[in-house]
PDB file of C-alpha atoms and ligand atoms in Angstrom:
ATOM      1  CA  UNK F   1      -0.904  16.899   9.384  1.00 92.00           C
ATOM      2  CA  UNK F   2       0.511  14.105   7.208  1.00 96.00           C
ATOM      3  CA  UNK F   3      -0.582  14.828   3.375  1.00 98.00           C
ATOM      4  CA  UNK F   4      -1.070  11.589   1.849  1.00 98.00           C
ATOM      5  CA  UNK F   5      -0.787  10.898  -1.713  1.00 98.00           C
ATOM      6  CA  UNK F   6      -2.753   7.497  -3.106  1.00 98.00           C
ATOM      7  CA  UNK F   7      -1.446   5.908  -6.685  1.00 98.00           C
ATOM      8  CA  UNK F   8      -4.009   3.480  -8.015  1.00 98.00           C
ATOM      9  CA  UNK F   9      -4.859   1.468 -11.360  1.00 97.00           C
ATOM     10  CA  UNK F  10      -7.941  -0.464 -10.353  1.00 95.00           C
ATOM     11  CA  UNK F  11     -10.535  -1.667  -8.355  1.00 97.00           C
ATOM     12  CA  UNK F  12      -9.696   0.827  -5.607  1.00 98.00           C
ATOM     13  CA  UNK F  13     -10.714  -1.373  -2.197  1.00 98.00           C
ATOM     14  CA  UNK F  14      -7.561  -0.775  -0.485  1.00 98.00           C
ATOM     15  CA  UNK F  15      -7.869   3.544  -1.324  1.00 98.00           C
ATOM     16  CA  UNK F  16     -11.647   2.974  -0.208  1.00 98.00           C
ATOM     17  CA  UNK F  17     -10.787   1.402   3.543  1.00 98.00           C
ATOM     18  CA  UNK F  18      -8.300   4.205   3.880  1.00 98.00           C
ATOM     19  CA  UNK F  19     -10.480   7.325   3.327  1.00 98.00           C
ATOM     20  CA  UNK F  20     -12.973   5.283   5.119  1.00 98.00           C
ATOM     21  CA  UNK F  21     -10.400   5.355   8.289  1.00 98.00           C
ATOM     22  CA  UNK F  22      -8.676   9.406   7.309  1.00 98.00           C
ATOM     23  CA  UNK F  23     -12.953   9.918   7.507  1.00 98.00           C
ATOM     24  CA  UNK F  24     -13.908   8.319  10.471  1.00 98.00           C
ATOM     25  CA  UNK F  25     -10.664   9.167  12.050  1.00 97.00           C
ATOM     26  CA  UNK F  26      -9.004   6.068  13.023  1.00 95.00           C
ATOM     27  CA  UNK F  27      -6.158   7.573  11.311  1.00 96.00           C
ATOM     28  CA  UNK F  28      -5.530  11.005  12.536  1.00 94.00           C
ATOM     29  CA  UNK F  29      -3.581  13.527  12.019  1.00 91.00           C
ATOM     30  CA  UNK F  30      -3.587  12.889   8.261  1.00 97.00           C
ATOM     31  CA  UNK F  31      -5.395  13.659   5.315  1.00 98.00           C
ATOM     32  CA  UNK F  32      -5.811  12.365   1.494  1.00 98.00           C
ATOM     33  CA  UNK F  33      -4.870  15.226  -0.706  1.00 98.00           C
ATOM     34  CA  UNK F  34      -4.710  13.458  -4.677  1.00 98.00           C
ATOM     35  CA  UNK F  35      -5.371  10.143  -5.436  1.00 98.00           C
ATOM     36  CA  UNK F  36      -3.655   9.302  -9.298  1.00 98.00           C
ATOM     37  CA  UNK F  37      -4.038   6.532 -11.991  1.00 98.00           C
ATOM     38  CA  UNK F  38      -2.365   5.250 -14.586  1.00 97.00           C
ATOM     39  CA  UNK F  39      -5.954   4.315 -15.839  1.00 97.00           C
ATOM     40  CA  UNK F  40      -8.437   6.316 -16.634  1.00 97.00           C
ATOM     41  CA  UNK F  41     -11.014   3.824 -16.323  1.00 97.00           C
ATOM     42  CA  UNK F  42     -10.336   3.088 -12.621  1.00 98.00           C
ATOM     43  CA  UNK F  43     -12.923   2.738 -10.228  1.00 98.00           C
ATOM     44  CA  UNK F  44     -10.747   3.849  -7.587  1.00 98.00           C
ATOM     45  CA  UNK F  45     -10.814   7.444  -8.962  1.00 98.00           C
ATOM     46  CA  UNK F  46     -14.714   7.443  -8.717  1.00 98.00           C
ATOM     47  CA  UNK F  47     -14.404   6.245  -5.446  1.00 98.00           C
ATOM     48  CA  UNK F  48     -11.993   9.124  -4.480  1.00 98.00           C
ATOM     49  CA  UNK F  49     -14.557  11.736  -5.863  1.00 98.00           C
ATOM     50  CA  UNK F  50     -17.241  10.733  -3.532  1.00 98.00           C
ATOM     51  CA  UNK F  51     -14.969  11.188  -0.837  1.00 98.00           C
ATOM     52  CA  UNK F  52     -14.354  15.093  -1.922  1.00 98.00           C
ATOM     53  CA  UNK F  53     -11.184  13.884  -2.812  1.00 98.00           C
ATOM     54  CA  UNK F  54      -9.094  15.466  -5.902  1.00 98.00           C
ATOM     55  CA  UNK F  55      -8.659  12.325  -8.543  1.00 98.00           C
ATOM     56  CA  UNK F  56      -6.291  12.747 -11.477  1.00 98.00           C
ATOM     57  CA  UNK F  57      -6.168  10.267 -14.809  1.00 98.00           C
ATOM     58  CA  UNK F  58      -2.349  10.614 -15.324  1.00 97.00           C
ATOM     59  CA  UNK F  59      -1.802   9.215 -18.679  1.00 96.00           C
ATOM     60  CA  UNK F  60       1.497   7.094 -19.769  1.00 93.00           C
ATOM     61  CA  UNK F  61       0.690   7.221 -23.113  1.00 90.00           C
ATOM     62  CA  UNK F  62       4.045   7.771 -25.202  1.00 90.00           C
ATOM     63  CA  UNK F  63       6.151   8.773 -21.947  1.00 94.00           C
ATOM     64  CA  UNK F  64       9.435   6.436 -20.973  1.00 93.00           C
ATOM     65  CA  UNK F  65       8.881   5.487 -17.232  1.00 93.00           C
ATOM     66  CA  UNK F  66      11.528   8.318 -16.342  1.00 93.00           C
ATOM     67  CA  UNK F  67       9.084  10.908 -18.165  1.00 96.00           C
ATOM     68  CA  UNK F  68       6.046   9.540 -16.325  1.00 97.00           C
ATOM     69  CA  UNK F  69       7.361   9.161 -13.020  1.00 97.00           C
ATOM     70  CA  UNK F  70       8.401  13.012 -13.524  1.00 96.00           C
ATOM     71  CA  UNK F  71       5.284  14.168 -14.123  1.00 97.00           C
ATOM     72  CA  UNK F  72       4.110  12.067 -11.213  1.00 98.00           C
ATOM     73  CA  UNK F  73       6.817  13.653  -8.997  1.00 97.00           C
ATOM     74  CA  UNK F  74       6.046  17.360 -10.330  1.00 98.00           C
ATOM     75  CA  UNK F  75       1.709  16.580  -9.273  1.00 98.00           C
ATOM     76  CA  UNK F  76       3.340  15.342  -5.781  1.00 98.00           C
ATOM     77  CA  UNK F  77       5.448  18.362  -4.693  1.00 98.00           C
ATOM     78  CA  UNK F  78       2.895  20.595  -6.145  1.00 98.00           C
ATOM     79  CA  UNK F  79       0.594  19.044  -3.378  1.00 98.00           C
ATOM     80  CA  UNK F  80       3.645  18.917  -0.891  1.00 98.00           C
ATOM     81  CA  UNK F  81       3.167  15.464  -0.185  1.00 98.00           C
ATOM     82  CA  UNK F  82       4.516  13.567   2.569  1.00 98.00           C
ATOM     83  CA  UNK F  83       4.056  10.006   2.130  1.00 98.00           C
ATOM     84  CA  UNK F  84       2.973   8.213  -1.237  1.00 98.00           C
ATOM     85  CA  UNK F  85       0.589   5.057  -0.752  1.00 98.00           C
ATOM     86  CA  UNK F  86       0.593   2.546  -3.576  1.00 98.00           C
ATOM     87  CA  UNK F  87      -2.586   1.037  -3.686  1.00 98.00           C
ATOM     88  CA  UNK F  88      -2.546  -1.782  -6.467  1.00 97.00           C
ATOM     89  CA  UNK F  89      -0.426   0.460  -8.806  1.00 97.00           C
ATOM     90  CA  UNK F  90       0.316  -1.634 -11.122  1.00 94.00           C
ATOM     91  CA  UNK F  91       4.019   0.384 -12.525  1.00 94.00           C
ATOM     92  CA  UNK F  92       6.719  -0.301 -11.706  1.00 93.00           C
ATOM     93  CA  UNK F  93       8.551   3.176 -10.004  1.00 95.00           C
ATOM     94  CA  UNK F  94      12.036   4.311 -11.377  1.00 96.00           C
ATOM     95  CA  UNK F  95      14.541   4.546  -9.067  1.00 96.00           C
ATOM     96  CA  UNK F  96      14.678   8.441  -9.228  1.00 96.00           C
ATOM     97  CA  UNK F  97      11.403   8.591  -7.617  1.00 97.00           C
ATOM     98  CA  UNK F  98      11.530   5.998  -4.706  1.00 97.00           C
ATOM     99  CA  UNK F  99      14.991   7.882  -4.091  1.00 97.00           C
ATOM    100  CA  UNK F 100      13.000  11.209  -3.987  1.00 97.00           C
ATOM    101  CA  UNK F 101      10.791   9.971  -1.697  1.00 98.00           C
ATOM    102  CA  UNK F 102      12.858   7.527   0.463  1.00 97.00           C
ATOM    103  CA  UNK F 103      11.593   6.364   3.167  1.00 97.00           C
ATOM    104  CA  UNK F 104       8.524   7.622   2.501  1.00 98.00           C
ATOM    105  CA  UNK F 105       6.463   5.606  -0.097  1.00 98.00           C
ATOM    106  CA  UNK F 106       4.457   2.335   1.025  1.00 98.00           C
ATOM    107  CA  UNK F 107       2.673  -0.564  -0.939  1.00 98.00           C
ATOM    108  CA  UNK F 108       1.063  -3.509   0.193  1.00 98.00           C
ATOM    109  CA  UNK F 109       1.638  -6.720  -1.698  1.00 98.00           C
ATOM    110  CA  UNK F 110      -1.216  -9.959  -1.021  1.00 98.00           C
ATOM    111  CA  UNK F 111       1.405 -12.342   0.213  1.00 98.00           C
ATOM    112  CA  UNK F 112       3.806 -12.527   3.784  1.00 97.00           C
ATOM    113  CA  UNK F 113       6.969 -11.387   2.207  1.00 97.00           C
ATOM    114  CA  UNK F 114       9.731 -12.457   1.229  1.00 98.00           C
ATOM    115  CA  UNK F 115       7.547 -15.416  -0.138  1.00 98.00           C
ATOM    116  CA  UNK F 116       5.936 -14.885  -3.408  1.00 98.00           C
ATOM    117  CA  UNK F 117       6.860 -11.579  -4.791  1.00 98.00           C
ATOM    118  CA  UNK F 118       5.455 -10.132  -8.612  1.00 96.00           C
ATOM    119  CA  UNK F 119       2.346 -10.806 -10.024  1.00 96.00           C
ATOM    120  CA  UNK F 120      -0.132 -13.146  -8.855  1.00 98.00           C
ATOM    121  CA  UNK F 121       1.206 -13.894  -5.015  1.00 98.00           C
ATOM    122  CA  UNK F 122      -2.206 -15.774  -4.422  1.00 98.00           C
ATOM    123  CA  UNK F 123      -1.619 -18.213  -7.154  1.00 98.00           C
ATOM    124  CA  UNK F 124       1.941 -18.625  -6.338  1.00 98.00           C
ATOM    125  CA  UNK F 125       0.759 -19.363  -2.729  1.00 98.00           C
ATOM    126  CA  UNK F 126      -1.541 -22.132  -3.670  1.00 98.00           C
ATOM    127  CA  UNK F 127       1.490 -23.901  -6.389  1.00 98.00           C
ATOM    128  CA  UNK F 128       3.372 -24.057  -3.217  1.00 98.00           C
ATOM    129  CA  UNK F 129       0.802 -25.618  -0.998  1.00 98.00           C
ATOM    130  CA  UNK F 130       1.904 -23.379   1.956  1.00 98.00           C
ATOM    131  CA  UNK F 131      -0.965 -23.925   4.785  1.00 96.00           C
ATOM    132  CA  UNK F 132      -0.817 -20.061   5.033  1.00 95.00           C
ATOM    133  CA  UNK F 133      -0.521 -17.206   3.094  1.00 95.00           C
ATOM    134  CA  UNK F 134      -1.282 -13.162   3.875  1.00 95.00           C
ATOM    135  CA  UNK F 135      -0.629  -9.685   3.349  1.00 96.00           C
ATOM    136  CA  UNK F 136       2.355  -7.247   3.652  1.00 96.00           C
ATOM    137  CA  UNK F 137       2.666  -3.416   3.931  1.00 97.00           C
ATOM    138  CA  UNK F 138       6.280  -2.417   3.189  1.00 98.00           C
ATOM    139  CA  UNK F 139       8.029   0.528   2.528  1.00 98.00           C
ATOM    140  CA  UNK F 140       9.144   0.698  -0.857  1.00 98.00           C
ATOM    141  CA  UNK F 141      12.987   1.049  -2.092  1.00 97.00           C
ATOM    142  CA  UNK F 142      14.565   0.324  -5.659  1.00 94.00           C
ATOM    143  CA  UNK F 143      14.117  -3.041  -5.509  1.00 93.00           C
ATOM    144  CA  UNK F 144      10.463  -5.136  -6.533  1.00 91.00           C
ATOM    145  CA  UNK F 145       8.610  -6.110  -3.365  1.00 92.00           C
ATOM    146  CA  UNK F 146      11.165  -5.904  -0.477  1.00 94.00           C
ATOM    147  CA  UNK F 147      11.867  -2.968   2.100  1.00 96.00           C
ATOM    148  CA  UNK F 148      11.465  -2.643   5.632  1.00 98.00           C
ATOM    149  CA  UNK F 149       8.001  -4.582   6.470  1.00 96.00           C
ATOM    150  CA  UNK F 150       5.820  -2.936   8.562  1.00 95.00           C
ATOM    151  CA  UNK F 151       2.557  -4.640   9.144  1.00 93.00           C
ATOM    152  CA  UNK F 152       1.315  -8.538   7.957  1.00 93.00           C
ATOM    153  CA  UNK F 153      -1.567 -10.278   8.265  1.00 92.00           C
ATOM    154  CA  UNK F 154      -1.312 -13.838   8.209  1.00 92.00           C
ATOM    155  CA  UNK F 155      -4.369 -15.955   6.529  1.00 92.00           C
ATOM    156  CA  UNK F 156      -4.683 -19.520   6.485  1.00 93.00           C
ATOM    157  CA  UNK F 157      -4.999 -21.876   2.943  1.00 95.00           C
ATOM    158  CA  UNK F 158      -8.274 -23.860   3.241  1.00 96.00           C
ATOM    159  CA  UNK F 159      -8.710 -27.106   0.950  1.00 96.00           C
ATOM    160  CA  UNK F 160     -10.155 -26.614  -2.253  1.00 96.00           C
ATOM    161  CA  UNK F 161      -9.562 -22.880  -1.859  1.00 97.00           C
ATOM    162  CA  UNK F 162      -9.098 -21.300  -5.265  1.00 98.00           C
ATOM    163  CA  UNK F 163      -7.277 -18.108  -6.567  1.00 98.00           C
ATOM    164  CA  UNK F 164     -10.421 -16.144  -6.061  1.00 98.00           C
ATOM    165  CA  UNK F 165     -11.605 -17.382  -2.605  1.00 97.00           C
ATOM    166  CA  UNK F 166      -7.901 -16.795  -1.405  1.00 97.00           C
ATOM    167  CA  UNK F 167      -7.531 -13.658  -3.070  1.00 98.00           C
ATOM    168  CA  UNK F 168     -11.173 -12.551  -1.255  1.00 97.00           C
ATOM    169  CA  UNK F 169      -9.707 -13.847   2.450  1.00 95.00           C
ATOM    170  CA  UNK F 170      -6.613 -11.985   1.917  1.00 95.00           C
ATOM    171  CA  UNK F 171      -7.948  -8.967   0.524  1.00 96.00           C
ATOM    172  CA  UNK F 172     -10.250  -8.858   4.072  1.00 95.00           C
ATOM    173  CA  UNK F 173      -7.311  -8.502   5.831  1.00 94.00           C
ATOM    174  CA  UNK F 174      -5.561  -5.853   3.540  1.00 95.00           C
ATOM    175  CA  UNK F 175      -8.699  -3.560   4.498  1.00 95.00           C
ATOM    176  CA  UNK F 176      -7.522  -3.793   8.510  1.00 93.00           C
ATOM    177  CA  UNK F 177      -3.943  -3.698   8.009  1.00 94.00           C
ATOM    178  CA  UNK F 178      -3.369  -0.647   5.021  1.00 96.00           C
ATOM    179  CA  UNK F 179      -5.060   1.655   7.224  1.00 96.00           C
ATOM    180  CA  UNK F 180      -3.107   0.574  10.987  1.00 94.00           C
ATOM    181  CA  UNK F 181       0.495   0.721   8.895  1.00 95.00           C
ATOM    182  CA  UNK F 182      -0.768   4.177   8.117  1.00 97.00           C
ATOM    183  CA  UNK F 183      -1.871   5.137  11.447  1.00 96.00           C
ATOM    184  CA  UNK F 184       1.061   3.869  13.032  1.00 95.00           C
ATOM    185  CA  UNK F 185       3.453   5.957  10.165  1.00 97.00           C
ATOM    186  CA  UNK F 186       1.078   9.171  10.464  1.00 97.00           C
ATOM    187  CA  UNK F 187       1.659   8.870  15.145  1.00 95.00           C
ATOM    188  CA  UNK F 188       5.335   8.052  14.459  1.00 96.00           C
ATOM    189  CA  UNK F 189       5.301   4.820  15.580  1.00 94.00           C
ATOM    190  CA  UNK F 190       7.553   3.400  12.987  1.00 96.00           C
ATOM    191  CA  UNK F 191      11.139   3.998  12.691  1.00 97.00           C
ATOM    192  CA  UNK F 192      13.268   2.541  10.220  1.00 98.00           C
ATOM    193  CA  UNK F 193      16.950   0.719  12.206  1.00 96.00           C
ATOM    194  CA  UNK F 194      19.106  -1.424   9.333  1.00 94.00           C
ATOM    195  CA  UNK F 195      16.722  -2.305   6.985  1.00 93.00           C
ATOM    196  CA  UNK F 196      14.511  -3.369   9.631  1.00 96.00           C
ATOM    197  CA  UNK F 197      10.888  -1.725  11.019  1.00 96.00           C
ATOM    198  CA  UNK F 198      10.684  -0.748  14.627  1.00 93.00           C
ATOM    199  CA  UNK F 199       7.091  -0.254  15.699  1.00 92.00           C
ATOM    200  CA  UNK F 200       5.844   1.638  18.981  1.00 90.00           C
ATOM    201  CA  UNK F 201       2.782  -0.265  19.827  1.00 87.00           C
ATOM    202  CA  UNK F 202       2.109   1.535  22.946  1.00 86.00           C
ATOM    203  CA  UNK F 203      -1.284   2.045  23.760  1.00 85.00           C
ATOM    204  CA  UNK F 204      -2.895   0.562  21.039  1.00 84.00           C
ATOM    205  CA  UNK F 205      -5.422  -2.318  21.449  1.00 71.00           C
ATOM    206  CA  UNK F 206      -4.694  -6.390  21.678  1.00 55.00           C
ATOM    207  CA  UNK F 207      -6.460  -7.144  18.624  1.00 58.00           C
ATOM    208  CA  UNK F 208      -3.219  -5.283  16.762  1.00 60.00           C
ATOM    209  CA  UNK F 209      -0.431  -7.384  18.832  1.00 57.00           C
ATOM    210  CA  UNK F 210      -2.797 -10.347  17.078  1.00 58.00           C
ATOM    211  CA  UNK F 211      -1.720  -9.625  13.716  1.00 63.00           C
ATOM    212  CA  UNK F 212       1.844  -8.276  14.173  1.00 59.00           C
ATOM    213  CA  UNK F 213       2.927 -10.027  17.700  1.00 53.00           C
ATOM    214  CA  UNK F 214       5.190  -7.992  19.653  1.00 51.00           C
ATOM    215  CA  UNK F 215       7.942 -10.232  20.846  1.00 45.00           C
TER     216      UNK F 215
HETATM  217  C1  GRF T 301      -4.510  -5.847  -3.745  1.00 83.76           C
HETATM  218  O1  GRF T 301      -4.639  -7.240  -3.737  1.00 83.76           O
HETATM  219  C2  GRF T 301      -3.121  -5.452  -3.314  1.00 83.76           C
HETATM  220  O2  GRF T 301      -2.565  -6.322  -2.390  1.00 83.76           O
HETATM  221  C3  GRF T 301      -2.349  -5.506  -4.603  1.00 83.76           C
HETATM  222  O3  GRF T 301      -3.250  -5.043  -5.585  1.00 83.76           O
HETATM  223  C4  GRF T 301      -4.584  -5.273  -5.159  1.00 83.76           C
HETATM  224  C5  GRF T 301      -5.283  -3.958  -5.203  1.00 83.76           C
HETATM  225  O4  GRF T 301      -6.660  -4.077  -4.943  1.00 83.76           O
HETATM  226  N1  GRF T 301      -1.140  -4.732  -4.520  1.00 83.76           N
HETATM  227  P1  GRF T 301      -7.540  -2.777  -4.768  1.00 83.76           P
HETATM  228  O5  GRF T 301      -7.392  -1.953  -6.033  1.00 83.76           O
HETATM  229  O6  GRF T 301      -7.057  -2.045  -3.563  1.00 83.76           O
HETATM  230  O7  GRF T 301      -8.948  -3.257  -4.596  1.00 83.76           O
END
């Protein structure tokens, strides 16, 4: 059983579509054991309640980012969990923690990466004028918005589209593919060879090979 871990400082729709799939049990084999926020006003940690899920306010106030991530770490082990799931977290983590937990922290950004990394990826998408834009679940490592991709949705520009009604079409898709990249980690389907993800998509349905083709 894969103890999961959610880190939040918002809104919470990403957290929400993955209870909704530990619940209904599209993702076996796994459970949500703490979801945590740097804000205490986040809606995401009401949202974790009504799923009977434990939801700590962990406050930065006067902590340096080593202290907080610390503290972080300590609530983690204490819940011996396995994989950490950034869910519009909006720190930055030291390297001390992503090395604790190499390999085994995730994050999904609202862009296809390696385009448009850091804040505001939608915005950045339409100052480009790409024709498409999408989503990315990574793992994390040391450095901002890279690591070994694992799942991407891809999500065309319309005309007159602004930040919002991009940010809304992209978001869609972050509800379908946060909870596969999780499914596919929690069945070991992912392995990690040079920097690179290899994904076992045996047995799982076309509408997957859709959003990630397998070559
Ligand atoms: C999402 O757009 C995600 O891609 C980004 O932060 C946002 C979080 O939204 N990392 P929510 O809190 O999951 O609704």
């Amino acid at each position: 059983m894969y103890r999961i871990a959610v880190l939040i400082s918002g809104r919470g729709s990403n957290l929400e579509a993955i209870l909704q799939a530990v619940k209904s049990g599209y993702i076996g084999n796994a459970e949500v054991v703490v979801v945590l926020s740097n804000r205490e006003d986040a809606r995401g940690l009401r949202i974790a309640k009504g799923y009977g899920v434990e939801a700590l306010y962990v406050p930065a106030y006067a902590l340096s980012k080593e202290e907080y991530d610390s503290k972080m770490l300590s609530l983690l082990e204490e819940r011996d969990v396995d994989l950490v799931v950034l869910a519009g977290f909006m720190r930055i983590l030291s390297d001390a923690f992503v090395d604790h937990f190499k390999d085994r922290i995730v994050n999904i950004h609202p862009s296809l990466l390696p385009s448009f990394k850091g804040l505001h990826a939608q915005r950045q998408a339409l100052e480009a004028g790409v024709r498409f834009s999408g989503a990315t679940v990574h793992f994390v490592t040391e450095k901002l918005d890279e690591g070994p991709i694992i799942v991407q949705s891809v999500v065309p520009v319309l005309e007159g589209d602004s930040e919002e009604s991009l940010s809304e079409r992209i978001l869609k898709t972050e509800h379908i593919i946060y909870p596969l990249a999780i499914k596919l980690i929690c069945e070991g389907r992912v392995k990690i060879e040079d920097n690179r993800c290899r994904v076992d998509w045996k047995g799982l349905s076309e509408e997957f090979h859709a959003i990630n083709p397998v070559p």
